[in-house]
Amino acid sequence: MPHKHGKHTPRLHKFGKWMPSTLDSHHEWLGGLIAHVDNKTDDELHPVLKEFQNLIETNTRVYLLIQAMFTELPRNRVYATDPTGCPQIRDYQHMLRVLNHLLTTAPSWSDFTHRVGLVGLPINAVLDWPMGTPSGYAAFLDPEINAMLKKVLNAWGEYLQSPDSAHVLDDSQYGWFGETGKDSLVTVANLNRTNYSFEEMFVCDPSKKYHGYKSWDDFFTRVFRPGIRPVASPEDDNVIANACESQPYKVARGVKGRDVFWIKSQPYSVFDMLAHDPFAEQFVGGTVYQAFLSALSYHRWHAPVSGKIVKAYVVDGTYYSEPLFEGLGDPHPHEIDSVGEVTAQEYITATATRALIFIESDNPAIGLMAFMGIGMCEVSTCDITVSEGQHVTKGEEIGMFHFGGSTHCLLFRKGVNVNGFPSTDTDKNVPVRGKVAVVSP
């Protein structure tokens, strides 16, 4: 996906509105958050952040990396202050205080939040500048730091599954069921094809508080009503169903077993994507289809084919790692890309936390295929809801993402003649369970 590195050029992105679309938008949002935290009386740190602080202060390697990623940021307007002069994150103590606020805050709606694209990834926005430094690159690949971040994200996830998190689901100006929030949810779900209301599309009870949703996560993992997303050609095993409601990102053929996926061209690296699983060799030379889920979309996964689940498990990975070319480590100097993880989607297929589900299709022209659900940034939970040995029917639910941004891949083996993928030029979602490709016997 092309993006520009000129100092005064806004970096627009079209995938999902997870992150700010320009540097100034990022400054404005983050500056407001930091000002809010800085004006509060110091709250006691959450226990998981006390543990994070202890790791930083007792592990020399971690301390050096975390400290260095802040000191490596250039001392200029872009990284030091927002346009109003509000200070940005300055050191790890400041970072912990801002994270402390976010751990008991559910993503809320506002016209401004939607405009800058921060409805789903507030923690990523906090870490965005330091993760684009050379030391940030090393820090967010560090196993101990990632294990700690997993604990932090799990703590946030527990809050988002609690009843306290549901308060952002009201119909106020900043609630998800306020006029602008609800209109955007409906527009995205109708795909420019239908004209349903939210209540007609999703299982909910508008007569109840928060439309009957018990928590932010309950709303985030909402389900379509029966018939809203029909299965494509349910009797034709040559038609592949779309596994996620998602925007097409890339189709790659003849993929290599191992490649330099951290460079700007970002080719896929099958062995790394599939975590060196014994099945990985079968996908060398095959086809990869990748698509991106938007912040406002449906986040459950559905079986692309009918067949037997032969293996299904989650691979722990990194949470805020982006390649050096997105940041200050690029040999050609430029500013940090404010949407680095979004524009490095191939890189995260091999590094981020991901669910691997291998399906032996009932159709011998497909045979073994793989679904990958890839958690980006705040999505630390890839939730597989099928088990090994289970037979699934095309379109049946196989799992879901919890809280945050996400992408997914379908992998087909070499020799599988699969075509008809949707154009990657579109900025619209393809409906889940709709046709995404066709296999020729």
Tab-separated table of N, CA and C in Angstrom, residues 92-190:
chain	number	residue	atom	x	y	z
A	92	TYR	N	9.057	6.208	30.702
A	92	TYR	CA	8.252	5.032	31.008
A	92	TYR	C	7.287	5.270	32.164
A	93	GLN	N	7.658	6.121	33.125
A	93	GLN	CA	6.731	6.414	34.219
A	93	GLN	C	5.472	7.105	33.692
A	94	HIS	N	5.681	8.041	32.771
A	94	HIS	CA	4.555	8.733	32.153
A	94	HIS	C	3.712	7.753	31.342
A	95	MET	N	4.361	6.870	30.600
A	95	MET	CA	3.664	5.853	29.818
A	95	MET	C	2.778	4.993	30.715
A	96	LEU	N	3.302	4.574	31.851
A	96	LEU	CA	2.539	3.719	32.758
A	96	LEU	C	1.315	4.442	33.305
A	97	ARG	N	1.442	5.744	33.570
A	97	ARG	CA	0.309	6.501	34.088
A	97	ARG	C	-0.798	6.628	33.039
A	98	VAL	N	-0.409	6.850	31.783
A	98	VAL	CA	-1.404	6.945	30.712
A	98	VAL	C	-2.071	5.578	30.493
A	99	LEU	N	-1.278	4.510	30.496
A	99	LEU	CA	-1.845	3.167	30.365
A	99	LEU	C	-2.773	2.857	31.537
A	100	ASN	N	-2.437	3.354	32.706
A	100	ASN	CA	-3.261	3.130	33.888
A	100	ASN	C	-4.672	3.679	33.683
A	101	HIS	N	-4.760	4.824	33.035
A	101	HIS	CA	-6.070	5.404	32.718
A	101	HIS	C	-6.808	4.550	31.695
A	102	LEU	N	-6.100	4.101	30.664
A	102	LEU	CA	-6.752	3.366	29.582
A	102	LEU	C	-7.247	1.993	30.008
A	103	LEU	N	-6.615	1.387	31.013
A	103	LEU	CA	-6.999	0.032	31.414
A	103	LEU	C	-8.404	-0.050	31.990
A	104	THR	N	-8.943	1.077	32.403
A	104	THR	CA	-10.325	1.073	32.891
A	104	THR	C	-11.171	2.033	32.059
A	105	THR	N	-10.859	2.096	30.766
A	105	THR	CA	-11.589	2.947	29.837
A	105	THR	C	-11.954	2.134	28.604
A	106	ALA	N	-13.232	2.114	28.266
A	106	ALA	CA	-13.660	1.432	27.046
A	106	ALA	C	-13.606	2.403	25.879
A	107	PRO	N	-13.311	1.916	24.666
A	107	PRO	CA	-13.321	2.813	23.504
A	107	PRO	C	-14.687	3.479	23.370
A	108	SER	N	-14.705	4.812	23.332
A	108	SER	CA	-15.967	5.539	23.222
A	108	SER	C	-16.081	6.143	21.837
A	109	TRP	N	-17.272	6.646	21.554
A	109	TRP	CA	-17.537	7.205	20.239
A	109	TRP	C	-17.582	8.718	20.323
A	110	SER	N	-17.031	9.373	19.331
A	110	SER	CA	-17.284	10.788	19.114
A	110	SER	C	-16.959	11.074	17.668
A	111	ASP	N	-17.513	12.147	17.142
A	111	ASP	CA	-17.198	12.490	15.749
A	111	ASP	C	-15.703	12.677	15.570
A	112	PHE	N	-15.061	13.295	16.561
A	112	PHE	CA	-13.625	13.529	16.451
A	112	PHE	C	-12.858	12.212	16.494
A	113	THR	N	-13.223	11.346	17.444
A	113	THR	CA	-12.547	10.057	17.545
A	113	THR	C	-12.652	9.284	16.239
A	114	HIS	N	-13.836	9.299	15.647
A	114	HIS	CA	-14.011	8.589	14.385
A	114	HIS	C	-13.200	9.251	13.283
A	115	ARG	N	-13.151	10.575	13.292
A	115	ARG	CA	-12.441	11.291	12.243
A	115	ARG	C	-10.953	10.961	12.264
A	116	VAL	N	-10.369	10.851	13.445
A	116	VAL	CA	-8.938	10.530	13.498
A	116	VAL	C	-8.694	9.030	13.550
A	117	GLY	N	-9.757	8.244	13.651
A	117	GLY	CA	-9.618	6.805	13.537
A	117	GLY	C	-9.140	6.109	14.785
A	118	LEU	N	-9.574	6.561	15.953
A	118	LEU	CA	-9.083	5.966	17.194
A	118	LEU	C	-10.165	5.227	17.969
A	119	VAL	N	-11.146	4.700	17.266
A	119	VAL	CA	-12.225	4.035	17.982
A	119	VAL	C	-11.806	2.693	18.562
A	120	GLY	N	-10.684	2.152	18.155
A	120	GLY	CA	-10.342	0.825	18.633
A	120	GLY	C	-8.968	0.614	19.211
A	121	LEU	N	-8.009	1.529	18.974
A	121	LEU	CA	-6.629	1.253	19.348
A	121	LEU	C	-5.999	2.361	20.187
A	122	PRO	N	-6.549	2.675	21.335
A	122	PRO	CA	-5.967	3.767	22.132
A	122	PRO	C	-4.573	3.461	22.651
A	123	ILE	N	-4.290	2.208	23.027
A	123	ILE	CA	-2.963	1.878	23.545
A	123	ILE	C	-1.928	1.970	22.428
A	124	ASN	N	-2.299	1.521	21.237
A	124	ASN	CA	-1.393	1.623	20.103
A	124	ASN	C	-1.025	3.080	19.837
A	125	ALA	N	-1.995	3.982	19.964
A	125	ALA	CA	-1.716	5.401	19.732
A	125	ALA	C	-0.734	5.951	20.752
A	126	VAL	N	-0.833	5.478	21.989
A	126	VAL	CA	0.090	5.914	23.040
A	126	VAL	C	1.516	5.464	22.733
A	127	LEU	N	1.656	4.259	22.194
A	127	LEU	CA	2.977	3.687	21.951
A	127	LEU	C	3.509	3.985	20.554
A	128	ASP	N	2.729	4.668	19.735
A	128	ASP	CA	3.042	4.769	18.316
A	128	ASP	C	4.390	5.419	18.034
A	129	TRP	N	4.740	6.534	18.704
A	129	TRP	CA	6.036	7.152	18.445
A	129	TRP	C	7.188	6.273	18.933
A	130	PRO	N	7.209	5.833	20.205
A	130	PRO	CA	8.363	5.032	20.640
A	130	PRO	C	8.524	3.714	19.891
A	131	MET	N	7.420	3.104	19.428
A	131	MET	CA	7.584	1.833	18.726
A	131	MET	C	8.218	2.020	17.359
A	132	GLY	N	8.296	3.275	16.856
A	132	GLY	CA	8.924	3.548	15.576
A	132	GLY	C	10.395	3.898	15.670
A	133	THR	N	10.994	3.736	16.849
A	133	THR	CA	12.426	3.986	17.022
A	133	THR	C	13.201	2.668	16.929
A	134	PRO	N	14.520	2.727	16.666
A	134	PRO	CA	15.297	1.476	16.647
A	134	PRO	C	15.196	0.692	17.962
A	135	SER	N	15.251	1.392	19.116
A	135	SER	CA	15.133	0.667	20.388
A	135	SER	C	13.719	0.157	20.602
A	136	GLY	N	12.724	0.891	20.087
A	136	GLY	CA	11.351	0.401	20.152
A	136	GLY	C	11.176	-0.866	19.332
A	137	TYR	N	11.834	-0.914	18.180
A	137	TYR	CA	11.803	-2.120	17.356
A	137	TYR	C	12.326	-3.318	18.149
A	138	ALA	N	13.451	-3.124	18.831
A	138	ALA	CA	14.018	-4.207	19.643
A	138	ALA	C	13.130	-4.514	20.850
A	139	ALA	N	12.586	-3.470	21.477
A	139	ALA	CA	11.780	-3.669	22.685
A	139	ALA	C	10.542	-4.501	22.405
A	140	PHE	N	9.849	-4.204	21.306
A	140	PHE	CA	8.589	-4.884	21.058
A	140	PHE	C	8.756	-6.234	20.382
A	141	LEU	N	10.008	-6.623	20.119
A	141	LEU	CA	10.301	-8.006	19.740
A	141	LEU	C	10.841	-8.808	20.923
A	142	ASP	N	11.068	-8.151	22.046
A	142	ASP	CA	11.660	-8.791	23.216
A	142	ASP	C	10.648	-9.728	23.883
A	143	PRO	N	10.990	-11.002	24.108
A	143	PRO	CA	10.027	-11.947	24.675
A	143	PRO	C	9.478	-11.540	26.044
A	144	GLU	N	10.340	-11.020	26.927
A	144	GLU	CA	9.848	-10.654	28.260
A	144	GLU	C	8.927	-9.434	28.212
A	145	ILE	N	9.245	-8.485	27.364
A	145	ILE	CA	8.378	-7.313	27.226
A	145	ILE	C	7.039	-7.725	26.630
A	146	ASN	N	7.056	-8.618	25.636
A	146	ASN	CA	5.793	-9.069	25.046
A	146	ASN	C	4.963	-9.889	26.026
A	147	ALA	N	5.612	-10.693	26.853
A	147	ALA	CA	4.863	-11.440	27.874
A	147	ALA	C	4.190	-10.475	28.845
A	148	MET	N	4.890	-9.383	29.162
A	148	MET	CA	4.312	-8.383	30.053
A	148	MET	C	3.169	-7.643	29.373
A	149	LEU	N	3.338	-7.300	28.102
A	149	LEU	CA	2.265	-6.629	27.373
A	149	LEU	C	1.028	-7.505	27.269
A	150	LYS	N	1.235	-8.805	27.135
A	150	LYS	CA	0.088	-9.718	27.103
A	150	LYS	C	-0.701	-9.629	28.407
A	151	LYS	N	0.003	-9.549	29.527
A	151	LYS	CA	-0.673	-9.405	30.813
A	151	LYS	C	-1.444	-8.084	30.882
A	152	VAL	N	-0.828	-7.020	30.360
A	152	VAL	CA	-1.492	-5.713	30.352
A	152	VAL	C	-2.764	-5.770	29.513
A	153	LEU	N	-2.652	-6.344	28.322
A	153	LEU	CA	-3.809	-6.420	27.439
A	153	LEU	C	-4.881	-7.349	27.996
A	154	ASN	N	-4.466	-8.410	28.672
A	154	ASN	CA	-5.449	-9.289	29.308
A	154	ASN	C	-6.220	-8.552	30.395
A	155	ALA	N	-5.515	-7.677	31.125
A	155	ALA	CA	-6.184	-6.891	32.166
A	155	ALA	C	-7.201	-5.938	31.535
A	156	TRP	N	-6.822	-5.315	30.421
A	156	TRP	CA	-7.767	-4.441	29.726
A	156	TRP	C	-8.937	-5.264	29.195
A	157	GLY	N	-8.632	-6.456	28.685
A	157	GLY	CA	-9.686	-7.330	28.182
A	157	GLY	C	-10.675	-7.731	29.259
A	158	GLU	N	-10.187	-7.972	30.462
A	158	GLU	CA	-11.091	-8.302	31.576
A	158	GLU	C	-12.040	-7.141	31.858
A	159	TYR	N	-11.499	-5.920	31.792
A	159	TYR	CA	-12.365	-4.753	32.000
A	159	TYR	C	-13.409	-4.663	30.882
A	160	LEU	N	-12.977	-4.879	29.631
A	160	LEU	CA	-13.899	-4.756	28.504
A	160	LEU	C	-14.958	-5.848	28.486
A	161	GLN	N	-14.745	-6.903	29.256
A	161	GLN	CA	-15.766	-7.952	29.394
A	161	GLN	C	-16.615	-7.750	30.641
A	162	SER	N	-16.345	-6.698	31.375
A	162	SER	CA	-17.088	-6.434	32.605
A	162	SER	C	-18.273	-5.514	32.340
A	163	PRO	N	-19.308	-5.566	33.183
A	163	PRO	CA	-20.459	-4.670	33.002
A	163	PRO	C	-20.084	-3.191	33.039
A	164	ASP	N	-19.018	-2.839	33.765
A	164	ASP	CA	-18.613	-1.427	33.847
A	164	ASP	C	-18.277	-0.842	32.477
A	165	SER	N	-17.814	-1.689	31.551
A	165	SER	CA	-17.389	-1.190	30.242
A	165	SER	C	-18.563	-0.861	29.328
A	166	ALA	N	-19.774	-1.257	29.718
A	166	ALA	CA	-20.936	-1.076	28.839
A	166	ALA	C	-21.431	0.363	28.798
A	167	HIS	N	-20.935	1.214	29.691
A	167	HIS	CA	-21.495	2.566	29.771
A	167	HIS	C	-21.293	3.361	28.487
A	168	VAL	N	-20.315	2.973	27.641
A	168	VAL	CA	-20.089	3.695	26.381
A	168	VAL	C	-21.087	3.273	25.303
A	169	LEU	N	-21.991	2.372	25.633
A	169	LEU	CA	-22.968	1.866	24.663
A	169	LEU	C	-24.300	2.596	24.767
A	170	ASP	N	-24.306	3.776	25.386
A	170	ASP	CA	-25.569	4.508	25.504
A	170	ASP	C	-25.827	5.334	24.242
A	171	ASP	N	-26.867	6.162	24.267
A	171	ASP	CA	-27.224	6.948	23.086
A	171	ASP	C	-26.832	8.414	23.227
A	172	SER	N	-25.844	8.675	24.090
A	172	SER	CA	-25.353	10.041	24.261
A	172	SER	C	-24.459	10.425	23.073
A	173	GLN	N	-23.969	11.649	23.099
A	173	GLN	CA	-23.090	12.131	22.029
A	173	GLN	C	-21.865	11.237	21.868
A	174	TYR	N	-21.356	10.709	22.994
A	174	TYR	CA	-20.149	9.884	22.951
A	174	TYR	C	-20.447	8.394	23.054
A	175	GLY	N	-21.711	8.028	22.994
A	175	GLY	CA	-22.089	6.621	23.067
A	175	GLY	C	-22.160	5.993	21.688
A	176	TRP	N	-21.951	4.692	21.631
A	176	TRP	CA	-21.966	3.983	20.359
A	176	TRP	C	-23.350	3.952	19.727
A	177	PHE	N	-24.389	4.147	20.536
A	177	PHE	CA	-25.736	4.195	19.982
A	177	PHE	C	-26.272	5.621	19.912
A	178	GLY	N	-25.371	6.604	20.017
A	178	GLY	CA	-25.725	7.970	19.686
A	178	GLY	C	-25.948	8.083	18.187
A	179	GLU	N	-26.413	9.229	17.758
A	179	GLU	CA	-26.819	9.374	16.359
A	179	GLU	C	-25.691	9.070	15.380
A	180	THR	N	-24.520	9.664	15.562
A	180	THR	CA	-23.450	9.471	14.583
A	180	THR	C	-22.815	8.092	14.695
A	181	GLY	N	-22.641	7.606	15.924
A	181	GLY	CA	-22.053	6.285	16.095
A	181	GLY	C	-22.900	5.204	15.467
A	182	LYS	N	-24.190	5.231	15.758
A	182	LYS	CA	-25.082	4.203	15.232
A	182	LYS	C	-25.186	4.289	13.715
A	183	ASP	N	-25.255	5.519	13.179
A	183	ASP	CA	-25.325	5.677	11.725
A	183	ASP	C	-24.107	5.067	11.040
A	184	SER	N	-22.921	5.254	11.627
A	184	SER	CA	-21.711	4.702	11.019
A	184	SER	C	-21.702	3.181	11.093
A	185	LEU	N	-22.122	2.627	12.228
A	185	LEU	CA	-22.210	1.172	12.352
A	185	LEU	C	-23.139	0.591	11.292
A	186	VAL	N	-24.277	1.244	11.090
A	186	VAL	CA	-25.271	0.773	10.121
A	186	VAL	C	-24.743	0.900	8.695
A	187	THR	N	-24.093	2.025	8.402
A	187	THR	CA	-23.550	2.228	7.056
A	187	THR	C	-22.527	1.152	6.710
A	188	VAL	N	-21.618	0.865	7.634
A	188	VAL	CA	-20.599	-0.158	7.390
A	188	VAL	C	-21.237	-1.528	7.205
A	189	ALA	N	-22.211	-1.875	8.034
A	189	ALA	CA	-22.811	-3.210	7.970
A	189	ALA	C	-23.707	-3.403	6.748
A	190	ASN	N	-24.261	-2.326	6.215
A	190	ASN	CA	-25.125	-2.459	5.032
A	190	ASN	C	-24.336	-2.599	3.728
